[in-house]
Amino acid sequence: MSQNPTELDLDRKTALLSGLNMWSSEPDEEAGFPALVLSDGPNGVRRQKGEADHLGVHRSEPATAFPPGAALGSSWDPALVRRVGEALAVESRALGVDVLLGPAINIKRSALCGRNFEYFSEDPLLSGVLGAAHVEGLQSGGVGASVKHFAANNQETDRMRVSSDVDDRTLREIYFPAFERVVKQARPATVMCSYNKINGVYAAENHWLLTQVLRDEWGFDGLVVSDWGAVGDRVAALVAGMDLEMPGNGGVSDAEVAEAVRSGRLDESVVDTALARLRELTGRVRSGAPVELDHDTHHLLAREVAGECLVLLKNREGSLPLTPEGRIAVVGEFAETLRFQGGGSSHVNATRVDTALSELRAQLPDAEIDFARGYDTTRQADAVELREAAVALAAQADTAVLVIGLREADESEGFDREHIELPGEQVELVRAVAAVARRTVVVVLNGGVVTLEGWHDEVDAIVEAWLPGQAGGGAIADVLTGRVNPSGHLAESIPFRLNDTPAYLNFPGEQGHVRYGEGVMVGYRYYETADVAVRYPFGHGLSYTTFEQSGFQVTATGEDTARATVTVTNTGERFGKHVVQVYVSAPKRPVSSPARELRGFSKVALEPGQSKVVEIDLDRRAFAFWDITRDDWTVAAGRYEVQLGENAHDVVAVQPLDLVGDLLVAPLTLDSTVGAWFGHTTVGPVLTEAMMAGMSEEQAAAAAESQDAMRMVESMPMRQFLGFLPTPIPAEFLDQLMTMSRSSEPVAS
Ligand code: BGC
């Protein structure tokens, strides 16, 4: 029986609540606290045994680099992401890692965020569903997850200090739901608080965030760990609910905590509570049992996963898949040296890397495949010479396959991009090759979204490969040859220009503040509502087969829940996967509403000719908005549209759904508007009658006719209105009416 932690010496207790070093917690085996190893994450294990840093500088032990979040997001497949989590658990345990720092589920607010490659999506539902699957997979293997970075950490610029100034509704509807879903559904062992402030208060010191919302409202029962170095005021952080500070800082902050307890500023029970959570974590994550790790199997899994994530954006006249014979000119340094992961703390020392060129050669033995480098990412070689050699090769070929993308130096943790353009020499290369090649196929490798303008219309096919992980070369070949039928769909919109993006005017902020001025209108919510055209909408993705969706129906399953049903048929000749996407469009309500919001989705696999019925349940939250007048979710009454979308822009079927909405008591006060008083179902008629009774016949007739005058005063608070009346309304009568209004009344619109 180990010692009861509350009986430990105070200095011992405080020492346990901060790291021993960069990656380990402080141990006290006797008291039941082994040294827990926490390592990055999220898409591979970055276990450093030698020199340690948290910015991806020093090498780590070899591990499988699975596709990062940007790619996984495009899979729209929680079952697949769960399998990645399971594999990560095996790798973690083999390397002695107890908590793998991920998934990273922040919303892609701006295309420029340097860490977008790590994040899943611009949509909270998609991010939450995939995040929960990652956690479930990882934790089923005995390894704790650390869901990060909580919260409103959507940029790298000034990330350690900036205040994300976000209104409550936007936090609740856009930046919180993915975390909320993961917490409620997958019970993560830990949540990592972010570096930034939220409305002026550091996440690490934010009691509202870490205790009221996370624990009291969502029921989080794990441990909150700091992002590396995110704690300024350790005492305030403990009070806020930030349990474990990482990494350790040589005992400086431990002493501050002990001193606070001794001087009576801090109740020791706060320390005990955090300690109890740390002890509980120990019980949840350490299995100790050895595991079998087979890197070959995981490499194959990484390839399969990447194949599900690639998005076929464009395919003119069936240019893809490639035919097995003929001449193919493969162009681009990245075809030979794959760009497959992002920079910073998530950087993995891959066990091996497939290249698209060798994999294409292996899969197309009857084709003549030549290679030209086309561009040089180090910019040492002569760009014109490289381009001309590529053009000469492409002119002889039946198909030119260009593999282009962002260089590792173009995007990373730690800084944001300044534009969304591809390197200029690559754009020139694509244009020059497309001008001579019979057919041009482009594969793009990038973590953050890039604009395709300047060359999009000149090429025949485009595959968005994101950063596909270490087996991405094989996956690219699989999709180009048709061995894998592409089924990825965009988890973020591809804009025409940076200037079109919703956060353009409010990113990355100034003077220590970034104002989330676009509110809930993030990503496609903005493009669809403001009618701003994009190159490819959220949800877009092509296949080598065709699908038909029929019989779309929506039935209410409760007062504010429904089920959407649709039959999907594979009408083509190949096996393929389709993503059913269900959006909801709200009626007129007290808050501005996005044109539509993704409320359910399902990826379905179909043999040629096969049909499946897909059912998608829509819960109350699919119809609710965050109501700041009540600090709660409200469903407004009215006719909703449930829409079946090919993507966020192309709606193919619509069904109405009438909801009675929440019946809320909205008592009248003198601050309520004249419109609310006269429009009140019980008070309105009584008030009207009383006022008419006090008027001459002439006045009453004029008042009844004067609709315009009524409109002018409708928004006036009753208190002011009373002052303008020729005959005062007795205060007693008004009191009676206000009492009467305390009966049930639908929420005012
Ligand atoms: C990153 C985290 C990471 C941690 C440890 C921080 O700089 O923001 O995502 O888990 O370092 O490497």
CSV table of C-alpha atoms and ligand atoms in Angstrom, one decimal, residues 23 39-41 46 53-55 101-102 104 115 118 148-149 153 156 159-160 192 195 227-228 345-346 413, ligand 1:
chain,number,residue,atom,x,y,z
A,23,TRP,CA,9.7,14.9,-20.9
A,39,SER,CA,6.2,12.9,-25.6
A,40,ASP,CA,5.0,14.5,-28.8
A,41,GLY,CA,2.7,13.7,-30.8
A,46,ARG,CA,9.0,11.8,-30.9
A,53,ASP,CA,14.1,20.1,-26.8
A,54,HIS,CA,10.5,20.7,-27.6
A,55,LEU,CA,10.9,22.4,-31.0
A,101,LEU,CA,0.9,14.8,-26.8
A,102,GLY,CA,-2.0,14.9,-29.1
A,104,ALA,CA,-4.1,18.8,-31.9
A,115,ARG,CA,0.5,24.9,-37.5
A,118,GLU,CA,-1.2,19.6,-37.5
A,148,LYS,CA,-4.4,20.3,-27.3
A,149,HIS,CA,-4.1,23.3,-27.3
A,153,ASN,CA,-4.9,28.9,-30.1
A,156,GLU,CA,1.7,31.0,-34.1
A,159,ARG,CA,1.5,32.6,-29.5
A,160,MET,CA,2.9,32.7,-26.0
A,192,MET,CA,-3.1,20.5,-22.6
A,195,TYR,CA,0.1,29.4,-24.3
A,227,ASP,CA,1.9,23.5,-22.9
A,228,TRP,CA,5.7,23.5,-22.6
A,345,SER,CA,7.5,19.7,-32.0
A,346,SER,CA,5.6,17.1,-34.1
A,413,GLU,CA,5.2,25.6,-35.8
B,1,BGC,C1,3.9,22.8,-28.5
B,1,BGC,C2,3.1,21.5,-28.1
B,1,BGC,C3,4.1,20.4,-27.8
B,1,BGC,C4,5.0,20.9,-26.7
B,1,BGC,C5,6.1,19.8,-26.3
B,1,BGC,C6,5.0,23.1,-27.5
B,1,BGC,O1,5.8,24.2,-28.0
B,1,BGC,O2,3.0,23.9,-28.6
B,1,BGC,O3,2.2,21.2,-29.1
B,1,BGC,O4,3.4,19.3,-27.4
B,1,BGC,O5,5.8,22.0,-27.2
B,1,BGC,O6,6.9,19.6,-27.4
